[in-house]
Amino acid sequence: MEIKLLNLQTKQIIAKEVKVAYRFWSRFKGLMLTKSMPDNLALHISPCPSIHTFFMRYEIDVLYLNNKKEIVGIEESLVPRKIGKRFSKAESVIELPAGRIKDTSTTVGQTVAFIETRK
């Protein structure tokens, strides 16, 4: 089973493969100590209102989602060793390769969907 990330307003695929971090250890580890992030990959961390990029080696884009999967905050090209912003309505985050938000014209107020497909 694969999960894709779709922008419901633009019908554009933001990520062709979404990995999930829904348990304590996977949320804690996130992308720490990885060398890079493939172009079409995303990491959905839930529950998670805020992130950091300590122990990371590359920049990332971040979407902050509320409980309706609406984008309530965005950070582009968040550099390593930083603490992300805090958005009061955020309940989960999606980490993406740097530049992906701009490449897909994703904006605050849009809604995303996780689409499960069989391999």
CSV table of N, CA and C in Angstrom, one decimal:
chain,number,residue,atom,x,y,z
A,1,MET,N,0.8,-1.2,0.0
A,1,MET,CA,0.0,0.0,0.0
A,1,MET,C,0.9,1.2,0.0
A,2,GLU,N,0.6,2.2,-0.9
A,2,GLU,CA,1.3,3.4,-1.0
A,2,GLU,C,0.4,4.5,-0.6
A,3,ILE,N,0.9,5.6,-0.1
A,3,ILE,CA,0.1,6.8,0.2
A,3,ILE,C,0.6,8.0,-0.6
A,4,LYS,N,-0.2,8.7,-1.3
A,4,LYS,CA,0.1,9.9,-2.0
A,4,LYS,C,-0.5,11.1,-1.3
A,5,LEU,N,0.1,12.3,-1.5
A,5,LEU,CA,-0.4,13.5,-0.9
A,5,LEU,C,-0.9,14.4,-2.0
A,6,LEU,N,-2.2,14.7,-1.9
A,6,LEU,CA,-2.9,15.4,-3.0
A,6,LEU,C,-3.4,16.8,-2.4
A,7,ASN,N,-3.2,17.8,-3.2
A,7,ASN,CA,-3.8,19.1,-2.9
A,7,ASN,C,-5.2,19.1,-3.5
A,8,LEU,N,-6.2,19.2,-2.7
A,8,LEU,CA,-7.6,19.1,-3.1
A,8,LEU,C,-8.1,20.3,-4.0
A,9,GLN,N,-7.5,21.4,-3.8
A,9,GLN,CA,-7.9,22.6,-4.6
A,9,GLN,C,-7.3,22.5,-6.0
A,10,THR,N,-6.0,22.2,-6.1
A,10,THR,CA,-5.3,22.3,-7.4
A,10,THR,C,-5.3,20.9,-8.1
A,11,LYS,N,-5.7,19.8,-7.3
A,11,LYS,CA,-5.7,18.4,-7.8
A,11,LYS,C,-4.2,18.0,-8.2
A,12,GLN,N,-3.2,18.7,-7.6
A,12,GLN,CA,-1.8,18.3,-7.9
A,12,GLN,C,-1.3,17.4,-6.8
A,13,ILE,N,-0.5,16.4,-7.2
A,13,ILE,CA,0.1,15.5,-6.3
A,13,ILE,C,1.3,16.3,-5.7
A,14,ILE,N,1.3,16.4,-4.4
A,14,ILE,CA,2.5,17.1,-3.7
A,14,ILE,C,3.6,16.1,-3.5
A,15,ALA,N,3.2,14.9,-3.1
A,15,ALA,CA,4.2,13.8,-2.9
A,15,ALA,C,3.7,12.5,-3.4
A,16,LYS,N,4.5,11.8,-4.1
A,16,LYS,CA,4.1,10.5,-4.6
A,16,LYS,C,4.2,9.4,-3.5
A,17,GLU,N,4.9,9.6,-2.5
A,17,GLU,CA,5.1,8.6,-1.4
A,17,GLU,C,5.1,9.3,-0.1
A,18,VAL,N,4.2,9.0,0.8
A,18,VAL,CA,4.1,9.6,2.1
A,18,VAL,C,4.4,8.5,3.1
A,19,LYS,N,5.5,8.7,3.9
A,19,LYS,CA,5.8,7.8,5.0
A,19,LYS,C,5.1,8.5,6.2
A,20,VAL,N,4.7,7.6,7.2
A,20,VAL,CA,4.0,8.1,8.3
A,20,VAL,C,4.8,7.9,9.6
A,21,ALA,N,4.6,8.8,10.5
A,21,ALA,CA,5.2,8.7,11.9
A,21,ALA,C,4.1,9.0,12.9
A,22,TYR,N,3.4,7.9,13.3
A,22,TYR,CA,2.3,8.1,14.2
A,22,TYR,C,2.6,7.5,15.6
A,23,ARG,N,3.7,6.9,15.7
A,23,ARG,CA,4.0,6.3,17.0
A,23,ARG,C,5.2,7.1,17.7
A,24,PHE,N,5.3,7.0,19.0
A,24,PHE,CA,6.3,7.8,19.7
A,24,PHE,C,7.7,7.8,19.0
A,25,TRP,N,8.2,6.6,18.8
A,25,TRP,CA,9.6,6.6,18.4
A,25,TRP,C,9.7,7.1,16.9
A,26,SER,N,8.8,6.8,16.1
A,26,SER,CA,8.9,7.3,14.7
A,26,SER,C,8.7,8.8,14.6
A,27,ARG,N,7.9,9.4,15.5
A,27,ARG,CA,7.7,10.8,15.6
A,27,ARG,C,9.0,11.5,16.2
A,28,PHE,N,9.5,10.8,17.2
A,28,PHE,CA,10.8,11.4,17.8
A,28,PHE,C,11.9,11.4,16.8
A,29,LYS,N,12.1,10.3,16.0
A,29,LYS,CA,13.2,10.2,15.1
A,29,LYS,C,13.0,11.1,13.9
A,30,GLY,N,11.8,11.1,13.3
A,30,GLY,CA,11.5,11.9,12.1
A,30,GLY,C,12.5,11.7,11.0
A,31,LEU,N,13.1,12.7,10.6
A,31,LEU,CA,14.2,12.7,9.5
A,31,LEU,C,15.6,12.8,10.1
A,32,MET,N,15.7,12.8,11.4
A,32,MET,CA,17.0,13.0,12.0
A,32,MET,C,18.0,12.0,11.5
A,33,LEU,N,19.2,12.4,11.2
A,33,LEU,CA,20.4,11.6,10.8
A,33,LEU,C,20.2,11.1,9.4
A,34,THR,N,19.2,11.4,8.6
A,34,THR,CA,19.2,11.0,7.2
A,34,THR,C,20.0,11.9,6.4
A,35,LYS,N,20.5,11.4,5.3
A,35,LYS,CA,21.5,12.2,4.5
A,35,LYS,C,20.8,13.1,3.5
A,36,SER,N,19.6,12.7,3.0
A,36,SER,CA,18.8,13.5,2.1
A,36,SER,C,17.4,13.0,2.0
A,37,MET,N,16.6,13.8,1.3
A,37,MET,CA,15.2,13.4,1.2
A,37,MET,C,14.8,13.3,-0.3
A,38,PRO,N,14.4,12.2,-0.8
A,38,PRO,CA,14.0,12.1,-2.2
A,38,PRO,C,12.9,13.1,-2.6
A,39,ASP,N,13.0,13.5,-3.9
A,39,ASP,CA,12.1,14.6,-4.4
A,39,ASP,C,10.6,14.3,-4.2
A,40,ASN,N,10.2,13.1,-4.3
A,40,ASN,CA,8.7,12.8,-4.2
A,40,ASN,C,8.3,12.2,-2.9
A,41,LEU,N,9.1,12.4,-1.9
A,41,LEU,CA,8.8,11.8,-0.6
A,41,LEU,C,8.2,12.9,0.4
A,42,ALA,N,7.4,12.4,1.3
A,42,ALA,CA,6.9,13.3,2.4
A,42,ALA,C,6.9,12.5,3.6
A,43,LEU,N,7.0,13.1,4.8
A,43,LEU,CA,6.8,12.5,6.1
A,43,LEU,C,5.7,13.2,6.8
A,44,HIS,N,4.6,12.4,7.2
A,44,HIS,CA,3.5,12.9,7.9
A,44,HIS,C,3.7,12.5,9.4
A,45,ILE,N,3.8,13.6,10.3
A,45,ILE,CA,4.0,13.3,11.7
A,45,ILE,C,2.7,13.8,12.4
A,46,SER,N,2.1,12.8,13.2
A,46,SER,CA,0.9,13.1,13.9
A,46,SER,C,0.8,12.3,15.1
A,47,PRO,N,0.4,12.8,16.3
A,47,PRO,CA,0.1,14.2,16.5
A,47,PRO,C,1.5,15.0,16.6
A,48,CYS,N,1.4,16.2,16.1
A,48,CYS,CA,2.7,17.0,16.1
A,48,CYS,C,2.4,18.5,15.8
A,49,PRO,N,2.4,19.4,16.7
A,49,PRO,CA,2.1,20.8,16.4
A,49,PRO,C,3.3,21.6,16.0
A,50,SER,N,4.5,21.1,16.2
A,50,SER,CA,5.7,21.8,15.9
A,50,SER,C,6.9,20.9,15.7
A,51,ILE,N,7.9,21.3,15.0
A,51,ILE,CA,9.0,20.5,14.7
A,51,ILE,C,10.4,21.2,15.0
A,52,HIS,N,11.4,20.4,14.8
A,52,HIS,CA,12.8,21.0,14.9
A,52,HIS,C,13.6,20.3,13.8
A,53,THR,N,14.7,20.9,13.4
A,53,THR,CA,15.6,20.3,12.4
A,53,THR,C,17.0,20.0,13.0
A,54,PHE,N,17.0,19.8,14.3
A,54,PHE,CA,18.3,19.4,15.0
A,54,PHE,C,18.7,18.0,14.4
A,55,PHE,N,20.0,17.8,14.2
A,55,PHE,CA,20.5,16.5,13.7
A,55,PHE,C,20.1,16.2,12.3
A,56,MET,N,19.7,17.2,11.6
A,56,MET,CA,19.4,17.1,10.1
A,56,MET,C,20.5,17.7,9.3
A,57,ARG,N,20.7,17.3,8.1
A,57,ARG,CA,21.8,17.7,7.2
A,57,ARG,C,21.3,18.5,6.0
A,58,TYR,N,20.0,18.8,5.9
A,58,TYR,CA,19.5,19.5,4.7
A,58,TYR,C,18.2,20.3,5.1
A,59,GLU,N,17.9,21.2,4.2
A,59,GLU,CA,16.7,22.0,4.4
A,59,GLU,C,15.4,21.2,4.0
A,60,ILE,N,14.3,21.6,4.6
A,60,ILE,CA,13.0,21.0,4.3
A,60,ILE,C,11.9,22.1,4.3
A,61,ASP,N,10.8,21.7,3.6
A,61,ASP,CA,9.6,22.5,3.6
A,61,ASP,C,8.7,21.8,4.6
A,62,VAL,N,7.8,22.6,5.2
A,62,VAL,CA,6.9,22.1,6.2
A,62,VAL,C,5.5,22.6,6.0
A,63,LEU,N,4.5,21.7,6.0
A,63,LEU,CA,3.1,22.1,6.0
A,63,LEU,C,2.6,21.7,7.4
A,64,TYR,N,1.9,22.7,8.0
A,64,TYR,CA,1.2,22.5,9.3
A,64,TYR,C,-0.3,22.3,9.0
A,65,LEU,N,-0.9,21.2,9.5
A,65,LEU,CA,-2.3,20.9,9.2
A,65,LEU,C,-3.1,20.9,10.5
A,66,ASN,N,-4.4,21.3,10.3
A,66,ASN,CA,-5.3,21.2,11.4
A,66,ASN,C,-6.0,19.9,11.3
A,67,ASN,N,-7.0,19.6,12.2
A,67,ASN,CA,-7.7,18.3,12.2
A,67,ASN,C,-8.5,18.0,11.0
A,68,LYS,N,-8.7,19.0,10.1
A,68,LYS,CA,-9.5,18.8,8.9
A,68,LYS,C,-8.6,18.7,7.6
A,69,LYS,N,-7.3,18.6,7.9
A,69,LYS,CA,-6.2,18.5,6.9
A,69,LYS,C,-6.1,19.8,6.1
A,70,GLU,N,-6.5,20.9,6.7
A,70,GLU,CA,-6.3,22.3,6.1
A,70,GLU,C,-5.0,22.8,6.5
A,71,ILE,N,-4.3,23.4,5.5
A,71,ILE,CA,-3.0,24.0,5.8
A,71,ILE,C,-3.1,25.3,6.6
A,72,VAL,N,-2.6,25.3,7.8
A,72,VAL,CA,-2.8,26.4,8.7
A,72,VAL,C,-1.4,27.2,8.8
A,73,GLY,N,-0.4,26.6,8.3
A,73,GLY,CA,0.9,27.2,8.3
A,73,GLY,C,1.9,26.6,7.4
A,74,ILE,N,2.9,27.3,6.9
A,74,ILE,CA,3.9,26.9,6.0
A,74,ILE,C,5.2,27.4,6.4
A,75,GLU,N,6.3,26.6,6.3
A,75,GLU,CA,7.6,27.1,6.4
A,75,GLU,C,8.4,26.5,5.2
A,76,GLU,N,9.1,27.4,4.5
A,76,GLU,CA,9.8,26.9,3.3
A,76,GLU,C,11.3,27.0,3.6
A,77,SER,N,12.0,26.0,3.2
A,77,SER,CA,13.5,25.9,3.3
A,77,SER,C,14.0,26.1,4.7
A,78,LEU,N,13.3,25.4,5.7
A,78,LEU,CA,13.8,25.4,7.1
A,78,LEU,C,15.1,24.7,7.2
A,79,VAL,N,16.1,25.5,7.6
A,79,VAL,CA,17.5,25.0,7.6
A,79,VAL,C,17.8,24.1,8.9
A,80,PRO,N,18.8,23.3,8.8
A,80,PRO,CA,19.2,22.4,9.9
A,80,PRO,C,19.4,23.2,11.2
A,81,ARG,N,19.2,22.6,12.3
A,81,ARG,CA,19.5,23.1,13.7
A,81,ARG,C,18.6,24.3,14.0
A,82,LYS,N,17.3,24.2,13.6
A,82,LYS,CA,16.4,25.3,13.9
A,82,LYS,C,15.1,24.7,14.5
A,83,ILE,N,14.3,25.5,15.2
A,83,ILE,CA,13.0,25.2,15.7
A,83,ILE,C,12.0,25.8,14.8
A,84,GLY,N,11.0,25.0,14.4
A,84,GLY,CA,10.0,25.5,13.5
A,84,GLY,C,9.0,26.4,14.3
A,85,LYS,N,8.2,27.1,13.5
A,85,LYS,CA,7.2,28.0,14.1
A,85,LYS,C,6.2,27.2,14.8
A,86,ARG,N,5.4,27.8,15.6
A,86,ARG,CA,4.3,27.1,16.3
A,86,ARG,C,3.0,27.8,15.7
A,87,PHE,N,2.1,27.0,15.2
A,87,PHE,CA,0.8,27.4,14.7
A,87,PHE,C,-0.3,26.8,15.6
A,88,SER,N,-1.0,27.7,16.3
A,88,SER,CA,-1.9,27.3,17.3
A,88,SER,C,-2.9,26.2,16.9
A,89,LYS,N,-3.4,26.2,15.7
A,89,LYS,CA,-4.3,25.2,15.2
A,89,LYS,C,-3.7,23.9,14.6
A,90,ALA,N,-2.4,23.9,14.5
A,90,ALA,CA,-1.7,22.7,13.9
A,90,ALA,C,-1.8,21.5,14.8
A,91,GLU,N,-2.2,20.4,14.2
A,91,GLU,CA,-2.3,19.1,14.9
A,91,GLU,C,-1.3,18.1,14.3
A,92,SER,N,-0.8,18.3,13.1
A,92,SER,CA,0.1,17.4,12.4
A,92,SER,C,1.0,18.3,11.5
A,93,VAL,N,2.1,17.7,11.0
A,93,VAL,CA,2.9,18.3,10.1
A,93,VAL,C,3.3,17.4,8.9
A,94,ILE,N,3.6,18.0,7.8
A,94,ILE,CA,4.1,17.2,6.7
A,94,ILE,C,5.5,17.8,6.3
A,95,GLU,N,6.5,17.0,6.4
A,95,GLU,CA,7.8,17.4,6.0
A,95,GLU,C,8.1,17.0,4.5
A,96,LEU,N,8.6,18.0,3.8
A,96,LEU,CA,8.8,17.8,2.3
A,96,LEU,C,10.2,18.2,1.9
A,97,PRO,N,10.7,17.8,0.8
A,97,PRO,CA,12.0,18.3,0.3
A,97,PRO,C,11.9,19.8,0.1
A,98,ALA,N,13.0,20.6,0.4
A,98,ALA,CA,13.0,22.0,0.2
A,98,ALA,C,12.6,22.3,-1.3
A,99,GLY,N,11.8,23.3,-1.4
A,99,GLY,CA,11.4,23.7,-2.8
A,99,GLY,C,10.1,23.1,-3.2
A,100,ARG,N,9.6,22.1,-2.6
A,100,ARG,CA,8.4,21.4,-3.0
A,100,ARG,C,7.1,22.2,-2.9
A,101,ILE,N,7.0,23.0,-1.8
A,101,ILE,CA,5.9,23.9,-1.6
A,101,ILE,C,5.8,24.9,-2.8
A,102,LYS,N,6.9,25.5,-3.1
A,102,LYS,CA,6.9,26.5,-4.2
A,102,LYS,C,6.6,25.8,-5.6
A,103,ASP,N,7.2,24.6,-5.8
A,103,ASP,CA,7.0,23.9,-7.1
A,103,ASP,C,5.6,23.5,-7.3
A,104,THR,N,4.8,23.3,-6.2
A,104,THR,CA,3.4,22.8,-6.3
A,104,THR,C,2.4,23.9,-6.0
A,105,SER,N,2.9,25.1,-5.9
A,105,SER,CA,2.0,26.3,-5.6
A,105,SER,C,1.0,26.0,-4.4
A,106,THR,N,1.5,25.4,-3.4
A,106,THR,CA,0.8,25.1,-2.2
A,106,THR,C,0.7,26.3,-1.3
A,107,THR,N,-0.5,26.6,-0.8
A,107,THR,CA,-0.6,27.8,0.1
A,107,THR,C,-1.5,27.5,1.3
A,108,VAL,N,-1.3,28.4,2.3
A,108,VAL,CA,-2.2,28.3,3.5
A,108,VAL,C,-3.6,28.4,3.1
A,109,GLY,N,-4.5,27.7,3.7
A,109,GLY,CA,-5.9,27.7,3.4
A,109,GLY,C,-6.3,26.5,2.5
A,110,GLN,N,-5.4,25.9,1.8
A,110,GLN,CA,-5.7,24.8,1.0
A,110,GLN,C,-5.9,23.5,1.8
A,111,THR,N,-6.5,22.5,1.3
A,111,THR,CA,-6.7,21.3,2.0
A,111,THR,C,-6.0,20.1,1.3
A,112,VAL,N,-5.4,19.2,2.0
A,112,VAL,CA,-4.7,18.1,1.4
A,112,VAL,C,-5.5,16.8,1.8
A,113,ALA,N,-5.2,15.8,1.0
A,113,ALA,CA,-5.8,14.4,1.2
A,113,ALA,C,-4.7,13.4,1.1
A,114,PHE,N,-4.8,12.4,1.9
A,114,PHE,CA,-3.9,11.2,1.8
A,114,PHE,C,-4.6,10.2,1.0
A,115,ILE,N,-4.1,9.8,-0.2
A,115,ILE,CA,-4.7,8.9,-1.1
A,115,ILE,C,-3.9,7.5,-1.0
A,116,GLU,N,-4.6,6.5,-0.6
A,116,GLU,CA,-4.0,5.2,-0.5
A,116,GLU,C,-4.2,4.5,-1.9
A,117,THR,N,-3.1,3.9,-2.4
A,117,THR,CA,-3.1,3.2,-3.6
A,117,THR,C,-2.4,1.8,-3.4
A,118,ARG,N,-2.8,0.8,-4.2
A,118,ARG,CA,-2.1,-0.4,-4.1
A,118,ARG,C,-0.9,-0.4,-5.1
A,119,LYS,N,0.2,-1.1,-4.7
A,119,LYS,CA,1.4,-1.1,-5.5
A,119,LYS,C,1.1,-2.0,-6.7
